[in-house]
mmCIF file of C-alpha atoms in Angstrom:
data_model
loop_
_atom_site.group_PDB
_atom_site.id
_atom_site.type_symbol
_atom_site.label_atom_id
_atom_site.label_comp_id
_atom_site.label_asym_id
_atom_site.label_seq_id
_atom_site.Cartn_x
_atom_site.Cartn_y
_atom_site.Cartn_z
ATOM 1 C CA UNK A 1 49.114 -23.238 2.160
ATOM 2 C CA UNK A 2 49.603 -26.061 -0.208
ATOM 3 C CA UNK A 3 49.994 -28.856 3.112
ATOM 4 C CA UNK A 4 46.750 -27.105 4.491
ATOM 5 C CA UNK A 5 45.036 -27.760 1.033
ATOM 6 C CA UNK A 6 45.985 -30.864 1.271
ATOM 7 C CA UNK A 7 45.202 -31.652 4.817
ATOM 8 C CA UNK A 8 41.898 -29.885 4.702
ATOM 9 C CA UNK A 9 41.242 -33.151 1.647
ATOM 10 C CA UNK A 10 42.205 -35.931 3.741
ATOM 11 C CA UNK A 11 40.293 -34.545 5.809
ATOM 12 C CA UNK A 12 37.241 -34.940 3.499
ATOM 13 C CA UNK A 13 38.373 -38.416 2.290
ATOM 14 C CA UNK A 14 38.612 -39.296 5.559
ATOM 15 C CA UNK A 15 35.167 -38.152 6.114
ATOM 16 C CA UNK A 16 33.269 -39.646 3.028
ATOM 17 C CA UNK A 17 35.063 -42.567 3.697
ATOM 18 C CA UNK A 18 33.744 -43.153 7.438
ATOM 19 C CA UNK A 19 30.480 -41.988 6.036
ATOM 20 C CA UNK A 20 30.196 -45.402 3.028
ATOM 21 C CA UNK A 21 31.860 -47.589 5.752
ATOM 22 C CA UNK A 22 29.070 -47.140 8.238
ATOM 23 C CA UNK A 23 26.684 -47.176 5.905
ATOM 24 C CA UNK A 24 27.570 -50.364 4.447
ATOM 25 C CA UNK A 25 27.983 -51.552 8.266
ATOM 26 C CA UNK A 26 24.544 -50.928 8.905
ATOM 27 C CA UNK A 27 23.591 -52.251 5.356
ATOM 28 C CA UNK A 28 25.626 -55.897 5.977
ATOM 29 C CA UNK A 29 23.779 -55.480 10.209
ATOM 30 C CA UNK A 30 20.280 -54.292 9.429
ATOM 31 C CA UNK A 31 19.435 -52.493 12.747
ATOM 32 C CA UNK A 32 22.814 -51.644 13.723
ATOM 33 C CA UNK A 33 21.928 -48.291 14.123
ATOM 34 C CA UNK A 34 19.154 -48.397 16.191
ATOM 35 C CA UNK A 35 19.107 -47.673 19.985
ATOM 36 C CA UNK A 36 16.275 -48.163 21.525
ATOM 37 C CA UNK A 37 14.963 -45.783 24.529
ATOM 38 C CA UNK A 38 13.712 -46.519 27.965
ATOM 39 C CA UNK A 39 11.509 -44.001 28.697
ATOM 40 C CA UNK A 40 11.487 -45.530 32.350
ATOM 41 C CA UNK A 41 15.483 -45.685 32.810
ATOM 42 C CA UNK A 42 16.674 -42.458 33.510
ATOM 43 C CA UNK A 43 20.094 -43.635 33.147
ATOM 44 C CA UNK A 44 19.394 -45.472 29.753
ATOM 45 C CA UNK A 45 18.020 -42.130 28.784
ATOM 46 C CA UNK A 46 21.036 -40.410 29.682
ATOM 47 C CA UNK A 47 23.177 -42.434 27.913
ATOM 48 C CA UNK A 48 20.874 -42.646 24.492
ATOM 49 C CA UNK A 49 20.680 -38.787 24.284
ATOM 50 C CA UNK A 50 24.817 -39.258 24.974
ATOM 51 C CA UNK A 51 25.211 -41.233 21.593
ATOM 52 C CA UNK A 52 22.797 -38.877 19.955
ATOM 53 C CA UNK A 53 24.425 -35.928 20.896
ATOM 54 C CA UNK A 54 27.957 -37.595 19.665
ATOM 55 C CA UNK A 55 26.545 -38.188 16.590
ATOM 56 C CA UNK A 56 25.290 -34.929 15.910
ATOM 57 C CA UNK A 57 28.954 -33.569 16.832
ATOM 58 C CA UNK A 58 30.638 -35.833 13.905
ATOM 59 C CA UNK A 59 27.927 -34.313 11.554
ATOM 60 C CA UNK A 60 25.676 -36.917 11.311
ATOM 61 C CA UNK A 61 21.678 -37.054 10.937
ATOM 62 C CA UNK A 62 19.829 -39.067 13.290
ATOM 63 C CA UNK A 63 16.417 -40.045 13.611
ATOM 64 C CA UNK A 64 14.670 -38.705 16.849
ATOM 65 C CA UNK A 65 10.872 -39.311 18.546
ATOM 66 C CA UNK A 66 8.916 -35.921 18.996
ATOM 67 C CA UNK A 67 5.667 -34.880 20.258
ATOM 68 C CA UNK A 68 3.926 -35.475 16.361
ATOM 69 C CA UNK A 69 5.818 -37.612 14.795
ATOM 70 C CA UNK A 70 9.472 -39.317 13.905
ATOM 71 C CA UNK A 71 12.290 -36.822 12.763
ATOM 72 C CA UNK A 72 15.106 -36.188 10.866
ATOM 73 C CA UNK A 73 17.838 -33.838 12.806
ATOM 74 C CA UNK A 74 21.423 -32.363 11.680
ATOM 75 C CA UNK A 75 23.528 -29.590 12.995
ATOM 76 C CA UNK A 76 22.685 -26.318 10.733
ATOM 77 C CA UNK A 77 25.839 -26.676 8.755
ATOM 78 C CA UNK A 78 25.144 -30.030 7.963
ATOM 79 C CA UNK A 79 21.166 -29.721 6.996
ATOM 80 C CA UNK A 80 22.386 -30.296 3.384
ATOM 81 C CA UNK A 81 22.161 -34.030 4.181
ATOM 82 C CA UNK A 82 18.764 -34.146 5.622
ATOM 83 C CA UNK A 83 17.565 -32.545 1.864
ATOM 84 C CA UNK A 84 19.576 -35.714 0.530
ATOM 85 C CA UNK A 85 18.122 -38.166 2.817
ATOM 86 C CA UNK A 86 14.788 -37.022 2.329
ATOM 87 C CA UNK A 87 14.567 -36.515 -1.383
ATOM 88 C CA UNK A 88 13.743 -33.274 -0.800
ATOM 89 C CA UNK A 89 13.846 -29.497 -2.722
ATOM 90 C CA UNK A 90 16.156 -27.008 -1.335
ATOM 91 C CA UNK A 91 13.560 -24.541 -2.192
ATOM 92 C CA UNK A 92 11.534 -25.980 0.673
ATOM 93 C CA UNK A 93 12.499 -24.890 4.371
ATOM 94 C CA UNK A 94 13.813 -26.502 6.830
ATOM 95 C CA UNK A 95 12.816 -25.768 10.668
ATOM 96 C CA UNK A 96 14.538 -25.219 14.035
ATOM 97 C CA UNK A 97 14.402 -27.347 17.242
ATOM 98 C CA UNK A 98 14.727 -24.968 20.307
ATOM 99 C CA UNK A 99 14.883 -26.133 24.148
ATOM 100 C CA UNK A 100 13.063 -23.503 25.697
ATOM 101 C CA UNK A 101 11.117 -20.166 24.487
ATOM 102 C CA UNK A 102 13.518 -17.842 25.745
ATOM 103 C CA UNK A 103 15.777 -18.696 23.136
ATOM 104 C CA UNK A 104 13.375 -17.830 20.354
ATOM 105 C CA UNK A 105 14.448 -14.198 20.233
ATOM 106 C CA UNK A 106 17.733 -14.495 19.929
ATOM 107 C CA UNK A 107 17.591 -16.209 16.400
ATOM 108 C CA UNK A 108 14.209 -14.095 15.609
ATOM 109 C CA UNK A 109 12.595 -11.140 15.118
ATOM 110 C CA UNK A 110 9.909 -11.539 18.485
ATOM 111 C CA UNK A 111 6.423 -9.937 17.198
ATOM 112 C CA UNK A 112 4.532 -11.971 20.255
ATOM 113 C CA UNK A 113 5.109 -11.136 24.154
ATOM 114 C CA UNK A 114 7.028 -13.745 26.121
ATOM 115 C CA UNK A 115 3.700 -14.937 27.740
ATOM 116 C CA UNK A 116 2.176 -16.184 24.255
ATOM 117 C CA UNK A 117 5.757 -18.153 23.955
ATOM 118 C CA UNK A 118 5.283 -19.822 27.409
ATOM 119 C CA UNK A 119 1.699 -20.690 27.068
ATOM 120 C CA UNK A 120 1.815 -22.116 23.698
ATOM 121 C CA UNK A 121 5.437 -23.729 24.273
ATOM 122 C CA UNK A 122 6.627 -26.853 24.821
ATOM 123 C CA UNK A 123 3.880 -27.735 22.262
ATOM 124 C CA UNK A 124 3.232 -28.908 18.789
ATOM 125 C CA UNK A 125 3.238 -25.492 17.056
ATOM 126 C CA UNK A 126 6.242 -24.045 15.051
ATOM 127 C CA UNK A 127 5.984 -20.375 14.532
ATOM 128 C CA UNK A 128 7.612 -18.319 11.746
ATOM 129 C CA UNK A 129 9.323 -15.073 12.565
ATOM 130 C CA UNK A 130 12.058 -13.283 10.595
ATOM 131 C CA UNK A 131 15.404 -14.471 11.543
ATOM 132 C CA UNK A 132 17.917 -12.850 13.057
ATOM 133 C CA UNK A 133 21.646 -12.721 11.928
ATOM 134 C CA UNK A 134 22.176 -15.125 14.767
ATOM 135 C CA UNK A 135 21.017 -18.000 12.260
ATOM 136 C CA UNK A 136 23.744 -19.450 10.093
ATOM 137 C CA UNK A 137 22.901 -17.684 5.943
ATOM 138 C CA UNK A 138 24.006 -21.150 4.462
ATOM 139 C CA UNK A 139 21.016 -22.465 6.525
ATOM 140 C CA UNK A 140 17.848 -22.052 4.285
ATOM 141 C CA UNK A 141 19.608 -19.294 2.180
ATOM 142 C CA UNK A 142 17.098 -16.825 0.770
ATOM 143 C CA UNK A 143 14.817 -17.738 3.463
ATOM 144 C CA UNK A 144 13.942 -14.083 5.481
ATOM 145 C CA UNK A 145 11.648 -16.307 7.851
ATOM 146 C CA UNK A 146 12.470 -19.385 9.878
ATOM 147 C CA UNK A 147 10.745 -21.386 11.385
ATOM 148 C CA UNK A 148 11.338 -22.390 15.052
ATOM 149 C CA UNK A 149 10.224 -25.131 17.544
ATOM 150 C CA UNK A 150 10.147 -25.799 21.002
ATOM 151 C CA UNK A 151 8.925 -29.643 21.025
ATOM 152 C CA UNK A 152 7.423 -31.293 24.123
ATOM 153 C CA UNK A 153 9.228 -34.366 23.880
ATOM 154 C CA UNK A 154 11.982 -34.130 26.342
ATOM 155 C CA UNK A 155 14.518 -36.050 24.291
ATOM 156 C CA UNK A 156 14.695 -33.465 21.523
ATOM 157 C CA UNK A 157 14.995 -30.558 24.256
ATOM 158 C CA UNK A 158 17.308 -32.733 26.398
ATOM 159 C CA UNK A 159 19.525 -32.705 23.099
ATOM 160 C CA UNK A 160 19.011 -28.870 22.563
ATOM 161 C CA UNK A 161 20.450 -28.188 26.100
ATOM 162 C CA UNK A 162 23.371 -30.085 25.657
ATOM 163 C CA UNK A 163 24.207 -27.753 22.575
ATOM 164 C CA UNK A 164 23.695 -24.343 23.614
ATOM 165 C CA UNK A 165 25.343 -22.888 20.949
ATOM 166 C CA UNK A 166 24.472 -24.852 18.096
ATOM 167 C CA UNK A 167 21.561 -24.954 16.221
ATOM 168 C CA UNK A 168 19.477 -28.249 15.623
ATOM 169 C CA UNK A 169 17.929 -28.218 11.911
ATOM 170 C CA UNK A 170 14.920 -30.668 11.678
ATOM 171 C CA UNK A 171 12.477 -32.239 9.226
ATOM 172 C CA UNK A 172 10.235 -35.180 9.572
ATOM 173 C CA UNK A 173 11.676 -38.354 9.048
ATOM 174 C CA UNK A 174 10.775 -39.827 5.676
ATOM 175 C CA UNK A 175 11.312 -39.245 2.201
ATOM 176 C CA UNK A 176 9.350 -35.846 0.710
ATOM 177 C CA UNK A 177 5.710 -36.191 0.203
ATOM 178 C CA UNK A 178 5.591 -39.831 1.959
ATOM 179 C CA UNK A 179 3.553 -40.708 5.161
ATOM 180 C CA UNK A 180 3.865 -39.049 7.873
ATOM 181 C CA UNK A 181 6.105 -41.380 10.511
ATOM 182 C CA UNK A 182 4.379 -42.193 13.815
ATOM 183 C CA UNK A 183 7.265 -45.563 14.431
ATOM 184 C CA UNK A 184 10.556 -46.340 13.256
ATOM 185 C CA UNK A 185 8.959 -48.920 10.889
ATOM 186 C CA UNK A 186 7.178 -46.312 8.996
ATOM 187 C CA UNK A 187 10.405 -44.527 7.197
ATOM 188 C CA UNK A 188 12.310 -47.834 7.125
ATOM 189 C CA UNK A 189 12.715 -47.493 3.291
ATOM 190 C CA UNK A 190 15.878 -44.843 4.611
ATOM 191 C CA UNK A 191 17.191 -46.725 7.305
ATOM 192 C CA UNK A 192 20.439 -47.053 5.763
ATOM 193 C CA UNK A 193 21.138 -43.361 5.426
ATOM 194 C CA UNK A 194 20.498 -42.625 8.771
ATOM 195 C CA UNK A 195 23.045 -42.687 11.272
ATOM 196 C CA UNK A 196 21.168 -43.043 14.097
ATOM 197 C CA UNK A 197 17.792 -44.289 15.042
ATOM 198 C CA UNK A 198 16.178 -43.470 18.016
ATOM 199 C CA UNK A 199 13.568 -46.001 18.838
ATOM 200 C CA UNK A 200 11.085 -44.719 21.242
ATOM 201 C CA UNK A 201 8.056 -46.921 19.900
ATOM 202 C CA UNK A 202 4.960 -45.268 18.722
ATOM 203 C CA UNK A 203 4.190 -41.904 19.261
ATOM 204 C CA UNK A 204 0.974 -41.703 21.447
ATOM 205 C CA UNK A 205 1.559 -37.584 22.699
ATOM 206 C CA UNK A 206 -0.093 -36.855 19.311
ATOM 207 C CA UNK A 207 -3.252 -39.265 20.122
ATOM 208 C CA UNK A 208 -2.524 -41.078 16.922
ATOM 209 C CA UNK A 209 -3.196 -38.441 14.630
ATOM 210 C CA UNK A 210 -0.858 -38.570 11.389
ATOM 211 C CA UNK A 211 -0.320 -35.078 11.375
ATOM 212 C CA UNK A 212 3.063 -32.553 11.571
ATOM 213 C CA UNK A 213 2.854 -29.757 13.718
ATOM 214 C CA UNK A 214 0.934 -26.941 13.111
ATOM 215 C CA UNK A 215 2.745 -23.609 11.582
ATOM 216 C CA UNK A 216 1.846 -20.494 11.636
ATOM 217 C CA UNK A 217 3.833 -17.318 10.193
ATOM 218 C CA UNK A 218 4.058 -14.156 12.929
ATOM 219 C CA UNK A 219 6.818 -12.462 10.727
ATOM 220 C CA UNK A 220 3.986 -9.856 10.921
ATOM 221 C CA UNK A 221 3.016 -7.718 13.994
ATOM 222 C CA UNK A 222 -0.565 -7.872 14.740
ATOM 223 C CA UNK A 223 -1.486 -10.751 12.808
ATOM 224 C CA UNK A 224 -1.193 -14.435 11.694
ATOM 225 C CA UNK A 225 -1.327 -16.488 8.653
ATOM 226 C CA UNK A 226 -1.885 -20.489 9.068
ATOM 227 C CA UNK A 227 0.605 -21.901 6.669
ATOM 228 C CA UNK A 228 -0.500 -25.415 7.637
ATOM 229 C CA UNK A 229 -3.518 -26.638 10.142
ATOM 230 C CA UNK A 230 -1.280 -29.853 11.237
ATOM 231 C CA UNK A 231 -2.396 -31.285 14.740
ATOM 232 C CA UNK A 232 -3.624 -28.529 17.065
ATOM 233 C CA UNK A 233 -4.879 -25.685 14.565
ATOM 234 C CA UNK A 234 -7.853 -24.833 17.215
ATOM 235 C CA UNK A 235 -6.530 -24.568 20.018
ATOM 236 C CA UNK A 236 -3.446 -22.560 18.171
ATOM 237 C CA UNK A 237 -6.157 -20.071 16.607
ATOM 238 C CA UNK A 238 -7.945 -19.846 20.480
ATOM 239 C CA UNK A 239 -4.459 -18.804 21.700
ATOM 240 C CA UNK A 240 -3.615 -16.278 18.825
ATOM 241 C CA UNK A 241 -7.118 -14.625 19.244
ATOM 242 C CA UNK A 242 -6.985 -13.956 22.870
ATOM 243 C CA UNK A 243 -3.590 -11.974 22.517
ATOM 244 C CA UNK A 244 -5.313 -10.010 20.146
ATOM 245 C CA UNK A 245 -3.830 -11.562 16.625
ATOM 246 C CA UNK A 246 -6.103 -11.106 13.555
ATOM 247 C CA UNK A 247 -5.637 -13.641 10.893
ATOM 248 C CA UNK A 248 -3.838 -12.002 7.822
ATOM 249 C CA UNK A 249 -6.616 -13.154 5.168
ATOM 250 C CA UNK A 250 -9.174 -11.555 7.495
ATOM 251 C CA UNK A 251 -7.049 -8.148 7.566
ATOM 252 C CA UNK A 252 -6.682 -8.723 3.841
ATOM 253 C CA UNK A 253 -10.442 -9.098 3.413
ATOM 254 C CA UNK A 254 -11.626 -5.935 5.398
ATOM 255 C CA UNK A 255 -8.728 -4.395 3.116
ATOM 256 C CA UNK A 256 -10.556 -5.492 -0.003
ATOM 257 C CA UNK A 257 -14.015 -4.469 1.393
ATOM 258 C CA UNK A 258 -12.941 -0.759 2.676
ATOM 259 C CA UNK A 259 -10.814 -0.600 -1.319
ATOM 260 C CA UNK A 260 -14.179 -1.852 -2.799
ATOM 261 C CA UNK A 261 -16.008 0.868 -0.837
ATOM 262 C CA UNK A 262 -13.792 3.673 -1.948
ATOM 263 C CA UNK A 263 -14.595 2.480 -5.631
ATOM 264 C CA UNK A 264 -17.241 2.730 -4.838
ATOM 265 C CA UNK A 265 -17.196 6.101 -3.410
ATOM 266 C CA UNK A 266 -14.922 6.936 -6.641
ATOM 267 C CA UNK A 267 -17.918 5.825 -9.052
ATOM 268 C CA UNK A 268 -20.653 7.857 -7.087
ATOM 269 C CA UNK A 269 -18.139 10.899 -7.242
ATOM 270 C CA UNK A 270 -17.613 9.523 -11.136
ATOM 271 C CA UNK A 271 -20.957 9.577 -11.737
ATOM 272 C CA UNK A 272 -21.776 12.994 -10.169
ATOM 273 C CA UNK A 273 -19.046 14.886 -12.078
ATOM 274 C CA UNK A 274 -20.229 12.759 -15.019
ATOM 275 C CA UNK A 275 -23.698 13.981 -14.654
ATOM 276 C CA UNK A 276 -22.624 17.662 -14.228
ATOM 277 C CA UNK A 277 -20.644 17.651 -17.719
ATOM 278 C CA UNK A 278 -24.009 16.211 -18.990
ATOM 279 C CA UNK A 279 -25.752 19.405 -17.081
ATOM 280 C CA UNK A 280 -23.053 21.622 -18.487
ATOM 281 C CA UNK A 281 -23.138 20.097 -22.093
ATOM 282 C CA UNK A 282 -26.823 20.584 -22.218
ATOM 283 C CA UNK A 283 -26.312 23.996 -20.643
ATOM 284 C CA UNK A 284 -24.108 24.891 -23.308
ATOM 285 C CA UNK A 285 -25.993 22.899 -26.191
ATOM 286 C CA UNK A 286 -29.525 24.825 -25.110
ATOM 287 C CA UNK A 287 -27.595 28.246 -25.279
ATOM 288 C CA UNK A 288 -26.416 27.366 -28.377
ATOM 289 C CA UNK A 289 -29.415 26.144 -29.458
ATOM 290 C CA UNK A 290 -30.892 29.665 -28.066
ATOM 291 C CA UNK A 291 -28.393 31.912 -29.740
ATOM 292 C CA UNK A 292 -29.088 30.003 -32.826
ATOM 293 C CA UNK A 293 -32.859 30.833 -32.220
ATOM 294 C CA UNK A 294 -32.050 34.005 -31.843
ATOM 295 C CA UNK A 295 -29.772 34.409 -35.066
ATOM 296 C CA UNK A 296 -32.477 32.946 -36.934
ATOM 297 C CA UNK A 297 -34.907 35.154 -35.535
ATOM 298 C CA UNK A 298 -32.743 37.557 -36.544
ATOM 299 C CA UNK A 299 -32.280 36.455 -39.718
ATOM 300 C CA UNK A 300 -36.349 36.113 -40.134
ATOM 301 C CA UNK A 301 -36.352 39.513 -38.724
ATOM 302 C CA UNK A 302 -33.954 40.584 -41.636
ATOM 303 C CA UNK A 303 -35.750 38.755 -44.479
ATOM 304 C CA UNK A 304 -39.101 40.332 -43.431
ATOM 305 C CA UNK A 305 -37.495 43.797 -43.569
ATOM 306 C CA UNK A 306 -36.131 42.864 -46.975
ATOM 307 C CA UNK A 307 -39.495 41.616 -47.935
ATOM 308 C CA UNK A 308 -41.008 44.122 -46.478
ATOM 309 C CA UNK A 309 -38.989 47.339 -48.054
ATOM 310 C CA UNK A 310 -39.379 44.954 -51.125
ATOM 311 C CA UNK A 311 -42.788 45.342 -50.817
ATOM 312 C CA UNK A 312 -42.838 48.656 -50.346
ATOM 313 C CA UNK A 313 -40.733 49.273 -53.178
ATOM 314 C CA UNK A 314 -43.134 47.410 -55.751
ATOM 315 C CA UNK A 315 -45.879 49.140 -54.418
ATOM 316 C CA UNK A 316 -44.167 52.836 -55.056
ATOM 317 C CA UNK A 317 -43.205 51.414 -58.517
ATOM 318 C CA UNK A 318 -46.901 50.465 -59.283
ATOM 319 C CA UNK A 319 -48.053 53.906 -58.005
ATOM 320 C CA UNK A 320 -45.326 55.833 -59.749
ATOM 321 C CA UNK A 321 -46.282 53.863 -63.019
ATOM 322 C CA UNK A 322 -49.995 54.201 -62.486
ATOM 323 C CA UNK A 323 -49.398 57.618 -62.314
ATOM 324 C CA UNK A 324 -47.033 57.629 -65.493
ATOM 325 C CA UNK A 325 -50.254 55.435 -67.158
ATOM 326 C CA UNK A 326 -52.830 58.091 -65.271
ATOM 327 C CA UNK A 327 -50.868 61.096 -66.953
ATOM 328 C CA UNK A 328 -50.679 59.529 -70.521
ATOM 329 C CA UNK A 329 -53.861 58.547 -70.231
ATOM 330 C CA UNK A 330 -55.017 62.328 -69.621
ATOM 331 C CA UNK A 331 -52.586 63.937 -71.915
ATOM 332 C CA UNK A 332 -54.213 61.614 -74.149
ATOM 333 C CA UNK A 333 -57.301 63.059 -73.422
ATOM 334 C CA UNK A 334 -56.105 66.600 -73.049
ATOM 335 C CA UNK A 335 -55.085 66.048 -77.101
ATOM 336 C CA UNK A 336 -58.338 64.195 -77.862
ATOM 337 C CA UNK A 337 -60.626 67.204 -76.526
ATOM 338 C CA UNK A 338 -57.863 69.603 -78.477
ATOM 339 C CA UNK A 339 -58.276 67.301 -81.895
ATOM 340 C CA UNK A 340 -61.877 67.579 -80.955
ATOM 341 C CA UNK A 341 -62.097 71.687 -80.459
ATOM 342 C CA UNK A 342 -60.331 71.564 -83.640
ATOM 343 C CA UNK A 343 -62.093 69.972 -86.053
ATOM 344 C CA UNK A 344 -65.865 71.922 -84.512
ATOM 345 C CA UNK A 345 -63.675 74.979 -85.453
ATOM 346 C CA UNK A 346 -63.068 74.125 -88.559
ATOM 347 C CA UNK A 347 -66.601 73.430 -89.551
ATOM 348 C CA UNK A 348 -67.823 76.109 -87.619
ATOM 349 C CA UNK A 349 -65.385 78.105 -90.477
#
């Protein structure tokens, strides 16, 4: 165990060691690690996507011509260097060179038929779908997407099909957030990290046009998202259509409308049951009002027959005492006529 510990280090030495001794090579020859390609010698060709694919079997990054523009590409496992070369955030994605469509679904979940693949394929479109266990998990960990490629430059795919059972990582070749690389000259500033440089002079496939390729995410069935317009965003949007692919922030939007409708529908029924408490309040508040018409009717009622047996009552008491006042007044008189009949009687004696 120990001896394999220590084997597995020189290994590693050995490794970092090659890795500063080529790159001071290539520091002390400026150019050293450029091969130029003859896009008219198929047996130059041959040979230049040889070296490349050498390279890429020692685990080194080398710089390779593509339908848009210059790239950086690694083996998977060793897409930690392109993030060093580049300057670049892990947090930011790296993509996938593929050689032909049919080998999109074994690293991804397919949401698009096999004809959309060969129409828009090779081509300068890189399409998101969720990946598959077939990709490596140290390659853009906590990534559920990836994003894969099928280039029409023949060099890259030439390269793919020599490694059928690796997996080509791949970036544009610059540092992050610098121009976009149409010739070698353009991302000179890393030269010197850079293994290999594949010089096929200017790109022209991409009619000048300093733009990536553009991306679009299908991780989701039915629909599309543009994540960025790069070089062909028309004629990618023309293509997605006519399979019958809805743009996400269109599906979002009629989502948003029909939500804002049943508010809406929610405020009318709102309203409604609002105005039938109101009805029902004023229901209750006008029999309340009515039964407290009624009690004080009542009560009016109750005062009058107070009042009234009141009334009657004072009235009886001024009879009864006119008639105690009527009696004294005539036993008054009654003793008067008496005094009277009296007194004649006496002087009639």
């Amino acid at each position: 165990m120990i001896r394999g510990f220590f084997k597995q280090y020189d290994k590693n030495l050995v490794a970092k060691f090659n890795s500063l001794k080529n790159k001071a090579w290539r520091v002390a020859m400026p150019g050293s690690n450029i091969r130029k390609l003859d896009t008219n010698s198929i047996s130059g060709w041959s040979i230049v996507v040889d070296i490349a694919f050498n390279a890429l079997m020692k685990g080194q990054v080398v710089a390779v011509p593509t339908d848009t523009l210059y790239g950086l590409v690694a083996l998977a496992e060793h897409s930690d260097k392109l993030y060093k070369i580049k300057r670049r955030a892990v947090q930011k994605p790296l993509g996938l060179f593929l050689d032909r469509p049919e080998s999109i679904k074994k690293y991804c979940d397919q949401t698009v038929p096999d004809e959309f693949l060969h129409l828009i394929y090779p081509g300068p479109v890189t399409l998101l779908f969720n990946r598959t266990d077939a990709v490596p998990s140290d390659f853009n960990p906590g990534c559920s997407t990836v994003g894969v490629r099928v280039p029409q430059a023949k060099f890259v795919r030439d390269l793919c099909r020599r490694m059928p059972f690796r997996l080509l990582a791949q970036t544009s070749a610059n540092v992050s957030g610098g121009p976009n690389p149409l010739c070698i000259r353009d991302f000179e500033e890393i030269w010197d990290d850079i293994d290999l440089i594949v010089d096929a002079g200017e790109i022209i496939e991409n009619n000048g046009a300093d733009e990536g390729s553009t991306v679009v995410d299908l991780s989701l069935p039915g629909q599309y998202k543009m994540i960025r317009q790069g070089c062909a965003p028309i004629e990618t949007i023309h293509l997605l259509r006519e399979f019958g692919l809805r743009s996400t922030d269109e599906i979002q939007r009629e989502r948003l409308i029909e939500a804002s409708k049943g508010l809406k529908v929610l405020e009318i029924e709102a309203c409604e049951i609002a105005r039938e408490d109101e009805s029902v309040e004023r229901e209750e508040e006008e029999g309340k009002d009515a039964r407290e018409g009624e009690r004080a009717t009542e009560e009016e009622r109750d005062i009058g027959r107070k009042e009234g047996k009141r009334e009657e009552e004072r009235v009886a008491e001024e009879e009864e005492d006119n008639r105690r006042k009527e009696g004294k007044r005539e036993e008054s008189a009654g003793e008067e006529e008496k005094d009277t009949g009296r007194k004649q009687q006496q002087k009639a004696n």
